[in-house]
Short mmCIF file of C-alpha atoms in Angstrom, two decimals:
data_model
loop_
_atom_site.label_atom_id
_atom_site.label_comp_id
_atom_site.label_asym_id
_atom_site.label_seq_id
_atom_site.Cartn_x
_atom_site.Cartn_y
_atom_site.Cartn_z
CA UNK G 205 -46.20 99.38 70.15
CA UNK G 206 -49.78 97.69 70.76
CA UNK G 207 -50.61 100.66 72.48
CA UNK G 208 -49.91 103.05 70.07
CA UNK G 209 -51.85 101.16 67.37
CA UNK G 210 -54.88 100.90 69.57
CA UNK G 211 -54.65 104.75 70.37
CA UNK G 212 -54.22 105.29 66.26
CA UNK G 213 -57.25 103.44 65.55
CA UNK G 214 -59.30 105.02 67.75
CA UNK G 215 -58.81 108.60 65.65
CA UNK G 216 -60.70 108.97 62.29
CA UNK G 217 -61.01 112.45 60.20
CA UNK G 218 -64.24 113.51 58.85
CA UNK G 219 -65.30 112.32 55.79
CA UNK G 220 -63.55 109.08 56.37
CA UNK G 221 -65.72 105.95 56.16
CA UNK G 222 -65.76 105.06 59.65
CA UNK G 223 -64.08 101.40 59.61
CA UNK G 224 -61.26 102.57 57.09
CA UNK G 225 -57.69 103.29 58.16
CA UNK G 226 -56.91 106.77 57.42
CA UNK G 227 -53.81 108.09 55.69
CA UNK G 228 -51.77 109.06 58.67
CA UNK G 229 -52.27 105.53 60.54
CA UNK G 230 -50.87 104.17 57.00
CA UNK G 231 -48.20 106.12 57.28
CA UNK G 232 -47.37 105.91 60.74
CA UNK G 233 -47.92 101.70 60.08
CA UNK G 234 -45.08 101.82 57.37
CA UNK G 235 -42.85 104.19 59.34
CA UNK G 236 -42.71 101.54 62.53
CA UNK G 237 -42.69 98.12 60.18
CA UNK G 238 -39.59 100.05 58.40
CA UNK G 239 -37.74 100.47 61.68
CA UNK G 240 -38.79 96.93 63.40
CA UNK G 241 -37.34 95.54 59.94
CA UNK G 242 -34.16 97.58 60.22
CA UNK G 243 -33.32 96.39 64.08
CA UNK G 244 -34.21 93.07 63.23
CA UNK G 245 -31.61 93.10 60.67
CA UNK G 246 -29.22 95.01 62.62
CA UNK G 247 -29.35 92.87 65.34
CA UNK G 248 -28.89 89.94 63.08
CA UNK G 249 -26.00 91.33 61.43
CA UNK G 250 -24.54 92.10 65.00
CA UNK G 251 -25.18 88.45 66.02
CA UNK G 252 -23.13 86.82 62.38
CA UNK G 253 -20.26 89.00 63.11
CA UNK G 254 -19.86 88.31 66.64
CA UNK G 255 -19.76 84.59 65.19
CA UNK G 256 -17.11 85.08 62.91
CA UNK G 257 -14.92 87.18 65.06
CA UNK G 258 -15.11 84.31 67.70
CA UNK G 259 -14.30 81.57 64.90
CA UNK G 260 -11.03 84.30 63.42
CA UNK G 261 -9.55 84.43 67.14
CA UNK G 262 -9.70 80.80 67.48
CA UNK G 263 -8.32 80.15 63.88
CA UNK G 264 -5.72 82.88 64.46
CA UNK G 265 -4.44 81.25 67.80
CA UNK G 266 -4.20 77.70 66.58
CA UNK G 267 -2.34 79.04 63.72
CA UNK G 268 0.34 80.88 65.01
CA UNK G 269 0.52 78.03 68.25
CA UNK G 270 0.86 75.52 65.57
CA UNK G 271 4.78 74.31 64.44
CA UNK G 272 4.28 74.08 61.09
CA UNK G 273 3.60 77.59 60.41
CA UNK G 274 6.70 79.76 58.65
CA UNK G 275 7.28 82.27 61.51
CA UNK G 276 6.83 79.89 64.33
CA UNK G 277 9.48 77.46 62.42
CA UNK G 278 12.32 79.91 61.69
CA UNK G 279 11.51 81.79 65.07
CA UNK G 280 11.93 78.37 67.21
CA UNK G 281 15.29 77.77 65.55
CA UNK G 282 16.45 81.21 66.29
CA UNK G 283 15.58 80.63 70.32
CA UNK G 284 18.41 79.62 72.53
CA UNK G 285 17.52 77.40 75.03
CA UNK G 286 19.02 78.18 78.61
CA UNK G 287 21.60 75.83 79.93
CA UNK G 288 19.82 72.27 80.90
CA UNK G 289 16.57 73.77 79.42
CA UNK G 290 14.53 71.04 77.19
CA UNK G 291 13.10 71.76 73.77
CA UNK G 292 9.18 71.12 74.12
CA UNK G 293 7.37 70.22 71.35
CA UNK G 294 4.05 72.67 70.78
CA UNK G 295 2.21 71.17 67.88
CA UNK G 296 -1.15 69.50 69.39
CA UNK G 297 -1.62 66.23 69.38
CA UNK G 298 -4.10 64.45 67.00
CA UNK G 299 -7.31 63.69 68.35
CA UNK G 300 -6.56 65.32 71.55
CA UNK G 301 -7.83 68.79 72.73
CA UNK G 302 -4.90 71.22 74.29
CA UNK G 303 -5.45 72.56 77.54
CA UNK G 304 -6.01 76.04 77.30
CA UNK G 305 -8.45 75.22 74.53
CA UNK G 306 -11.68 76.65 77.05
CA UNK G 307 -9.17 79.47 78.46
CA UNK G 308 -9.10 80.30 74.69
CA UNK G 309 -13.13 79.78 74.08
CA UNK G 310 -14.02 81.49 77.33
CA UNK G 311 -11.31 84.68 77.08
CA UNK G 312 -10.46 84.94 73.63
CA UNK G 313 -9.21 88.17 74.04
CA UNK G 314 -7.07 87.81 77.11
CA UNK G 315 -5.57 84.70 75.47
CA UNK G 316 -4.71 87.04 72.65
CA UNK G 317 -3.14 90.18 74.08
CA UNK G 318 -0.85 87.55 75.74
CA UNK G 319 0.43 85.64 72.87
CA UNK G 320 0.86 88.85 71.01
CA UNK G 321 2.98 90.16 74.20
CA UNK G 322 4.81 86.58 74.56
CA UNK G 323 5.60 87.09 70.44
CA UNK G 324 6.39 90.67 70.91
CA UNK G 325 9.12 89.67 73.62
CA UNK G 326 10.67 86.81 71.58
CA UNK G 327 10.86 88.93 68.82
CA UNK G 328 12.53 92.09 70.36
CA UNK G 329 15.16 89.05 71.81
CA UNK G 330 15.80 87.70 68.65
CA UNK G 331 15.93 91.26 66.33
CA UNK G 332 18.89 91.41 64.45
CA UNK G 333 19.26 95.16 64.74
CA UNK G 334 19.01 95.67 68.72
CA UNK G 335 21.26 97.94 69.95
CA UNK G 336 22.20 95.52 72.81
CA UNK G 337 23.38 92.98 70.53
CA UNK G 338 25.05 95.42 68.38
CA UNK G 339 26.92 97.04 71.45
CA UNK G 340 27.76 93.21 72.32
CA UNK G 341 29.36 92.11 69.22
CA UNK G 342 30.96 95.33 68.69
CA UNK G 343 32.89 94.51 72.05
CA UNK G 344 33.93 91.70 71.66
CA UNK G 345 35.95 91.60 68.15
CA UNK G 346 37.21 94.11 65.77
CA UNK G 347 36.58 92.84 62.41
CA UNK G 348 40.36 92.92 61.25
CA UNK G 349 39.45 90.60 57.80
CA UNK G 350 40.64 87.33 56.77
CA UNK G 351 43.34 85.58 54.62
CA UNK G 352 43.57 82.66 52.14
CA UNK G 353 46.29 80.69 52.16
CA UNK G 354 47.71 77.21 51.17
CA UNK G 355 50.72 74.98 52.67
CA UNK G 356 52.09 71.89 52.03
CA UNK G 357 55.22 69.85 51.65
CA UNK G 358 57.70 68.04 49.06
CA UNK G 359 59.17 64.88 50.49
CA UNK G 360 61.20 64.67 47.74
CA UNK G 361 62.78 67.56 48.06
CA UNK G 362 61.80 68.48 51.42
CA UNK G 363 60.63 71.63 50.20
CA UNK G 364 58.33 73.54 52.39
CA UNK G 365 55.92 75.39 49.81
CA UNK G 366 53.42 78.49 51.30
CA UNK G 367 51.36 80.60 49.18
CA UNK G 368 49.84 83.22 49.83
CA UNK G 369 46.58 83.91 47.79
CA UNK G 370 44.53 86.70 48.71
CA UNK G 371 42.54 88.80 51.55
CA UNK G 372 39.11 90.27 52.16
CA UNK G 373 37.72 93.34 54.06
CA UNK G 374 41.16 95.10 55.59
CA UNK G 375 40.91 97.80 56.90
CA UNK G 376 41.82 101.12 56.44
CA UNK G 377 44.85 102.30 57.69
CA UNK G 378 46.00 105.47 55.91
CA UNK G 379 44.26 108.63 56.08
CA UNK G 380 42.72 108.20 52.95
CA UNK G 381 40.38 105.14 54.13
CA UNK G 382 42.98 102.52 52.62
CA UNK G 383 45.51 100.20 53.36
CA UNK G 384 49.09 99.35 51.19
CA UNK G 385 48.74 95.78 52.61
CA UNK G 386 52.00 93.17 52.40
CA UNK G 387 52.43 89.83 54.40
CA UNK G 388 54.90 88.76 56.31
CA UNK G 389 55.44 84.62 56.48
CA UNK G 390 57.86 83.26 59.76
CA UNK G 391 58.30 79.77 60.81
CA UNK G 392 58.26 80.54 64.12
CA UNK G 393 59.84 80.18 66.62
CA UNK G 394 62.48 81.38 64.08
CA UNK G 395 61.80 85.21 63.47
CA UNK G 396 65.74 86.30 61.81
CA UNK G 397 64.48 84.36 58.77
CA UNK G 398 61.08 86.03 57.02
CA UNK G 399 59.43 86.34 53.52
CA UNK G 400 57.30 88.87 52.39
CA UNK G 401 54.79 89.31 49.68
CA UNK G 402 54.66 92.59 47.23
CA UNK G 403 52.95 95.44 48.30
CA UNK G 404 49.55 95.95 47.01
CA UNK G 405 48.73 99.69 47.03
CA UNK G 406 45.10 101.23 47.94
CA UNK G 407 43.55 98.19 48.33
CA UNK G 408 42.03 96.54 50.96
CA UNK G 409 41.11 93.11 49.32
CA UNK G 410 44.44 92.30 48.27
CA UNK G 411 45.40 89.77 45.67
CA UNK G 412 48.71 88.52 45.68
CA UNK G 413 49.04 84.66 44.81
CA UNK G 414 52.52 84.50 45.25
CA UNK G 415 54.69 81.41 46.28
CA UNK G 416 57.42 80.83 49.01
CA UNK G 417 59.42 77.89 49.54
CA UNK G 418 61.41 76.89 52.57
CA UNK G 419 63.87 74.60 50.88
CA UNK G 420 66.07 71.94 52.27
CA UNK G 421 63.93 71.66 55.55
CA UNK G 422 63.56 67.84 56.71
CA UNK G 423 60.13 67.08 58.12
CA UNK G 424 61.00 66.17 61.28
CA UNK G 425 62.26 69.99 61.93
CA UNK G 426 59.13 71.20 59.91
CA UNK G 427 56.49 69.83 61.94
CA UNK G 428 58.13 71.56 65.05
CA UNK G 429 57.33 74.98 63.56
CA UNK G 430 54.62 77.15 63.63
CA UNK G 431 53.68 79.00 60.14
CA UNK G 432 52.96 82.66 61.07
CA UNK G 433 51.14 84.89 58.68
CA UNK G 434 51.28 88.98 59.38
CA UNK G 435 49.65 91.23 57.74
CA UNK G 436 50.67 95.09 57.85
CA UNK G 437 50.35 98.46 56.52
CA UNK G 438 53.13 99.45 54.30
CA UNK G 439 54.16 103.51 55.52
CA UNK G 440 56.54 105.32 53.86
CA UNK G 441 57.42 107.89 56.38
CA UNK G 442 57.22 105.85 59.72
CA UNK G 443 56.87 102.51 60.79
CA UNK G 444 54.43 99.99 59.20
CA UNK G 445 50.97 99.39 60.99
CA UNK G 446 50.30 95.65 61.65
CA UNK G 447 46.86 94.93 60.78
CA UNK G 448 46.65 91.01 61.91
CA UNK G 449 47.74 87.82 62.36
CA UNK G 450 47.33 84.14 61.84
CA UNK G 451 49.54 81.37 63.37
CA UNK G 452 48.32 77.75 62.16
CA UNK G 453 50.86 74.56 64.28
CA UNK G 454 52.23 72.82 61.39
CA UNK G 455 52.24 69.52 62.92
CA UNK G 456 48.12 69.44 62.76
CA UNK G 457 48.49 70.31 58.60
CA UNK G 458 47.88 67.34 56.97
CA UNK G 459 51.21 68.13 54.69
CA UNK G 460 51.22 65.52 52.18
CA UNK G 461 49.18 67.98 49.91
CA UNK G 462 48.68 71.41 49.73
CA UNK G 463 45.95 72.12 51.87
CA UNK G 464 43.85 75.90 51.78
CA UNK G 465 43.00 77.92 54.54
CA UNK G 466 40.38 80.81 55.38
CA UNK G 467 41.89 82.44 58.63
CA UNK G 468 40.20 85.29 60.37
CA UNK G 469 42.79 87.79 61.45
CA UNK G 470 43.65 88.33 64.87
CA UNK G 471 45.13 91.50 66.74
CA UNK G 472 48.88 91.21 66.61
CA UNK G 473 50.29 90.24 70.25
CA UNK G 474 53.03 92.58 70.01
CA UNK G 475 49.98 95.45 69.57
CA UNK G 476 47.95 97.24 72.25
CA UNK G 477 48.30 97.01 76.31
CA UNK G 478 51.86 97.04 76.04
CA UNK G 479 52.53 99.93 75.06
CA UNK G 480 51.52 102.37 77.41
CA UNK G 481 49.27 105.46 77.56
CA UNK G 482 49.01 108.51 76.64
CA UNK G 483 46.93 111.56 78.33
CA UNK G 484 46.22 114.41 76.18
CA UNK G 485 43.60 117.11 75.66
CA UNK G 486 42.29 118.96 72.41
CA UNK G 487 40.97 122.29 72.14
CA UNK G 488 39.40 123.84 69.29
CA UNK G 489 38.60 127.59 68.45
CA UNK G 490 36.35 127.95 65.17
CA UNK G 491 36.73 131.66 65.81
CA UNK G 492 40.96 131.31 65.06
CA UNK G 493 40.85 128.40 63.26
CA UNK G 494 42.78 126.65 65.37
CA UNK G 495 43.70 123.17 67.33
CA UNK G 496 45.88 123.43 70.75
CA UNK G 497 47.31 119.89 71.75
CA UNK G 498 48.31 119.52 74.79
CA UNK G 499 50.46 116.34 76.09
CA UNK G 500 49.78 115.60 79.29
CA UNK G 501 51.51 112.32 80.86
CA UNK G 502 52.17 109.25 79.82
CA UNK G 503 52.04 105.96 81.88
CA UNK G 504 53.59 102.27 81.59
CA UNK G 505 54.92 102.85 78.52
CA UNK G 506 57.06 99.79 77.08
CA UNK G 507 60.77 99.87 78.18
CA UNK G 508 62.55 100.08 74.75
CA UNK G 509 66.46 99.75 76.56
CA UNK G 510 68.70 97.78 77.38
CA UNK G 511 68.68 98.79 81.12
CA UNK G 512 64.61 98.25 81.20
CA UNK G 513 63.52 102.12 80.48
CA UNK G 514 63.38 104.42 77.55
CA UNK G 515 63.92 107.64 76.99
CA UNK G 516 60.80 109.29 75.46
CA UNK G 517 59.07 112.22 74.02
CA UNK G 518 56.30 112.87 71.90
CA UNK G 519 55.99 114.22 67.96
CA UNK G 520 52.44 115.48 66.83
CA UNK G 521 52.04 115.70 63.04
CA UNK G 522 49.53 117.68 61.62
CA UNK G 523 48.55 115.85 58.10
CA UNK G 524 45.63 116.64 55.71
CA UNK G 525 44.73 114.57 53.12
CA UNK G 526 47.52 112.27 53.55
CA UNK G 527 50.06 114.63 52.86
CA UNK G 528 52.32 116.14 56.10
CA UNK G 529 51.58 119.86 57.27
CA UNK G 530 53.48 120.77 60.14
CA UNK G 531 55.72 118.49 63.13
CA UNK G 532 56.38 119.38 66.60
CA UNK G 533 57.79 117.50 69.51
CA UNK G 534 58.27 117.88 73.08
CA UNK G 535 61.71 117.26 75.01
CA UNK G 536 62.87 114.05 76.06
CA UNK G 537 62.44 112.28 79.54
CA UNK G 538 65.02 110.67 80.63
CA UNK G 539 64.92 107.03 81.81
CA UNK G 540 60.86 107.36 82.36
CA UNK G 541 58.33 105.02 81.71
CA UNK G 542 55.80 107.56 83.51
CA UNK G 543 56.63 110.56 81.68
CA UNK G 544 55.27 114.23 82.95
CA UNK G 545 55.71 116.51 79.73
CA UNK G 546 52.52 118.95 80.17
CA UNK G 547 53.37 120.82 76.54
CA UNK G 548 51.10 122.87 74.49
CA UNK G 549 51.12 123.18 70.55
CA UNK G 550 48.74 125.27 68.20
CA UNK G 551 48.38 124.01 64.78
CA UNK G 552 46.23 126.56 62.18
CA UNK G 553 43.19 124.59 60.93
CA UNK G 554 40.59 126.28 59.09
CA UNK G 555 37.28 124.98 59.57
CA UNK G 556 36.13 123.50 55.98
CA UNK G 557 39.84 121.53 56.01
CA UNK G 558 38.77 119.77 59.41
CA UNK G 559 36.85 116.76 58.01
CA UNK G 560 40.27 115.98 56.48
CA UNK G 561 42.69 116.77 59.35
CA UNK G 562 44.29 114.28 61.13
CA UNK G 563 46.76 114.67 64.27
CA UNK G 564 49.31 111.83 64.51
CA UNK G 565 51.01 111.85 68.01
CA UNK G 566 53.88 108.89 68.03
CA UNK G 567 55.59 108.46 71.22
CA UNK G 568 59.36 107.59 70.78
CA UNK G 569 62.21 106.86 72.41
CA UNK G 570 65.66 108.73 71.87
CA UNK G 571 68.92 106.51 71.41
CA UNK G 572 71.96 107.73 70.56
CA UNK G 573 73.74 105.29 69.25
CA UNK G 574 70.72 103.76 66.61
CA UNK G 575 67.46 104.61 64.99
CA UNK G 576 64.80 106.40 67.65
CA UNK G 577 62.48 103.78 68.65
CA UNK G 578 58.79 104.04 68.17
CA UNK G 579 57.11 102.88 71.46
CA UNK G 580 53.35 103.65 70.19
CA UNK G 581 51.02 106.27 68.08
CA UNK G 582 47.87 107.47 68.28
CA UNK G 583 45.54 109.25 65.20
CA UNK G 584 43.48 111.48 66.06
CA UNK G 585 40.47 112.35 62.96
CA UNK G 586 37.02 111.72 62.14
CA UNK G 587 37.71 108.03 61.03
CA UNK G 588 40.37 106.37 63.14
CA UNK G 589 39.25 104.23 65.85
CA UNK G 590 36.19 104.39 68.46
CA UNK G 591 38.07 105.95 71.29
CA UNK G 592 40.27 108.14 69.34
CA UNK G 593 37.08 109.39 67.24
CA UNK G 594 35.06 110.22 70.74
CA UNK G 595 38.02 112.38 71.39
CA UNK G 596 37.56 114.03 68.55
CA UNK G 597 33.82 114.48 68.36
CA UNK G 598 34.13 115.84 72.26
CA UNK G 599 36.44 118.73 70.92
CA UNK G 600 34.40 119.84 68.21
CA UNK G 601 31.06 119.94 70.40
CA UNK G 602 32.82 121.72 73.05
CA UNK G 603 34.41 124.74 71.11
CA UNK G 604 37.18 126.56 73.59
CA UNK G 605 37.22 124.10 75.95
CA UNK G 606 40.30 121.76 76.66
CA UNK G 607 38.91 118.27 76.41
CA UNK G 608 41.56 115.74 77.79
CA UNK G 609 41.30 111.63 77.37
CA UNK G 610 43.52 108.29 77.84
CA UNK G 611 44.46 106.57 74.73
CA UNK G 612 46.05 103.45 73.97
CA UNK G 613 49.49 103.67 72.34
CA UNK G 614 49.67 101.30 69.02
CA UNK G 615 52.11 99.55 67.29
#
């Protein structure tokens, strides 16, 4: 810049006084103090800020590796701590500087892309709405609903008393997306005596508050039962659907008052497993309109005779909106509890009426000499259980294609 001035000064214009700065070194002068004035600043400004981001990482990191902070709290609490693990204690303490205090000073960036990975991680771990944990809980328990109750006993007139209040979030068992729920009270191991409650229709939070008494029963005898609570499906046409269960040992009921119970329902033990299965296929042509059902096999299906077999075959109901279209059945097997029927049947189903279609397939078993038997059904729709509704998801995205599966017979 000196040099520049120097080589300035040494030009003059004629008719300038010779001594006097002319106009162009004035403006040249002004032009350079103007941009000296703006770096200056600049590099000022440059300077403050670099301060003050330094100051907001370190403020920022003590913050969130401080305790007392809201998310830190509730996401500490949320952490499970392996098995034998120890909970450490993170808040600093007072008068004494942490140890990663010059990491923090020295690499304040590095110290902060790995606390925001660290809090990224714990945070993915701990999201309520992870598919993993989803999958997880939707494995291990169907969400069957619950039941109030209340029990308790009369010395004086060694009266038994149950009542039955209420229950909460049933599900749905009909084809409509309800359930015509009724209860079913045992004192088990005694199952040729029973009580049952009135049958609530279309409702799947049932109130029933009504009172059962078990009268001339001595304590003694009482307190060697078992109170059983099942809760089923009232059907009109076939056999009702248990929904669940509860089974509470009367001899840890503190009797002497009526005590009330929340129970979570349980699958019924006399459901699913033993039953058998079923192998079918499904095959749907949008261009006819049509459904072909074929039934395949059948394997380890529940002996329903004396003589430890059955005698089965299949029926396949074709229902739309709750209301009963078209039966057909296959022949009967003979003392089989591995049945080969391999039998085709084509039900008309026009494409808007699918969404409200369902295909009941009940397994039976023939007797002559009583009532058939039902060994175990399965529903086919859009809305009946996970397996059942893969099935039928699989046959409507692969049009003209058999599509066969293994389902579960249920009670």
């Amino acid at each position: 810049m000196a040099y520049k001035l120097v080589m300035l000064k040494g030009a003059s214009r004629k008719g300038d006084s010779p001594g006097a700065p002319t106009r162009d070194v004035l403006l040249v002068s002004a032009i350079i103090t103007v941009s000296l004035s703006v770096t200056i600043v600049l590099c000022g400004l440059c300077h403050w800020c670099q301060r003050k981001l330094g100051k907001r990482y370190k403020n920022s990191l003590e913050t969130v590796g401080t305790p007392d902070s809201g998310r830190g709290r509730s996401e500490k609490k949320a952490i499970k701590l392996p098995a034998g693990g120890k909970a450490v204690n993170t808040a600093p303490v007072p008068g004494q500087t942490p140890h990663d205090e010059s990491d923090r000073r020295t690499e304040p960036r590095s110290s902060v892309s790995d606390l925001v990975n660290s809090l990224t991680s714990e945070m993915l771990m701990l999201s309520p709405g992870s598919e993993e944990d989803e999958a997880h809980e939707g494995c291990s328990r169907e969400n069957l609903g619950r039941i109030q109750f209340s029990v308790g006993y009369n010395f004086q007139e060694s009266t038994l008393t149950v009542k039955v209040m209420k229950a909460q979030e049933l599900p749905a068992k009909d084809f409509s997306g309800t359930s015509d729920p009724f209860v079913k009270i045992y004192l088990l191991p005694d199952k040729k005596h029973k009580l049952e409650t009135k049958v609530k229709r279309k409702n799947l939070n049932p109130h029933w508050n009504e009172t059962f008494l078990f009268e001339g029963f001595p304590y003694e005898k009482v307190v060697q039962r078992v109170l059983y609570l099942q809760v089923l499906d009232y059907d009109r046409f076939s056999r009702n659907d248990p929904i669940g269960e509860v089974s509470i040992p009367l001899n840890k009921v503190d009797l002497t008052q009526m005590q009330t119970f929340w129970k979570d329902l349980k699958p019924c033990s006399d459901g699913s497993g033993s039953r058998g299965e079923l192998l079918l296929s499904l095959c749907y042509n949008p261009s006819a309109n049509s459904i072909i059902v074929n039934i395949i096999k059948a394997r380890n299906l529940k002996a329903m005779d004396i003589g430890g077999t059955s005698d089965p075959y299949v029926k396949v109901w074709l229902m739309y909106k709750d209301k009963r279209v078209e039966k057909k059945k296959t022949v009967t097997k003979k003392r089989n509890l591995n049945p080969i029927f391999n039998e085709s049947f084509a039900f008309d189903i026009p494409t808007e009426k699918l969404r409200e279609t369902t295909i009941i397939i009940t397994v039976m078993d023939k007797d002559k000499l009583s009532r058939n038997d039902v060994i175990g059904k399965i529903y086919l729709s859009w809305k009946s259980g996970p397996g059942e509704v893969k099935h039928w998801k699989d046959m409507i995205a692969r049009p003209r294609q058999p599509v066969a599966q293994w389902h579960q017979l249920k009670a």
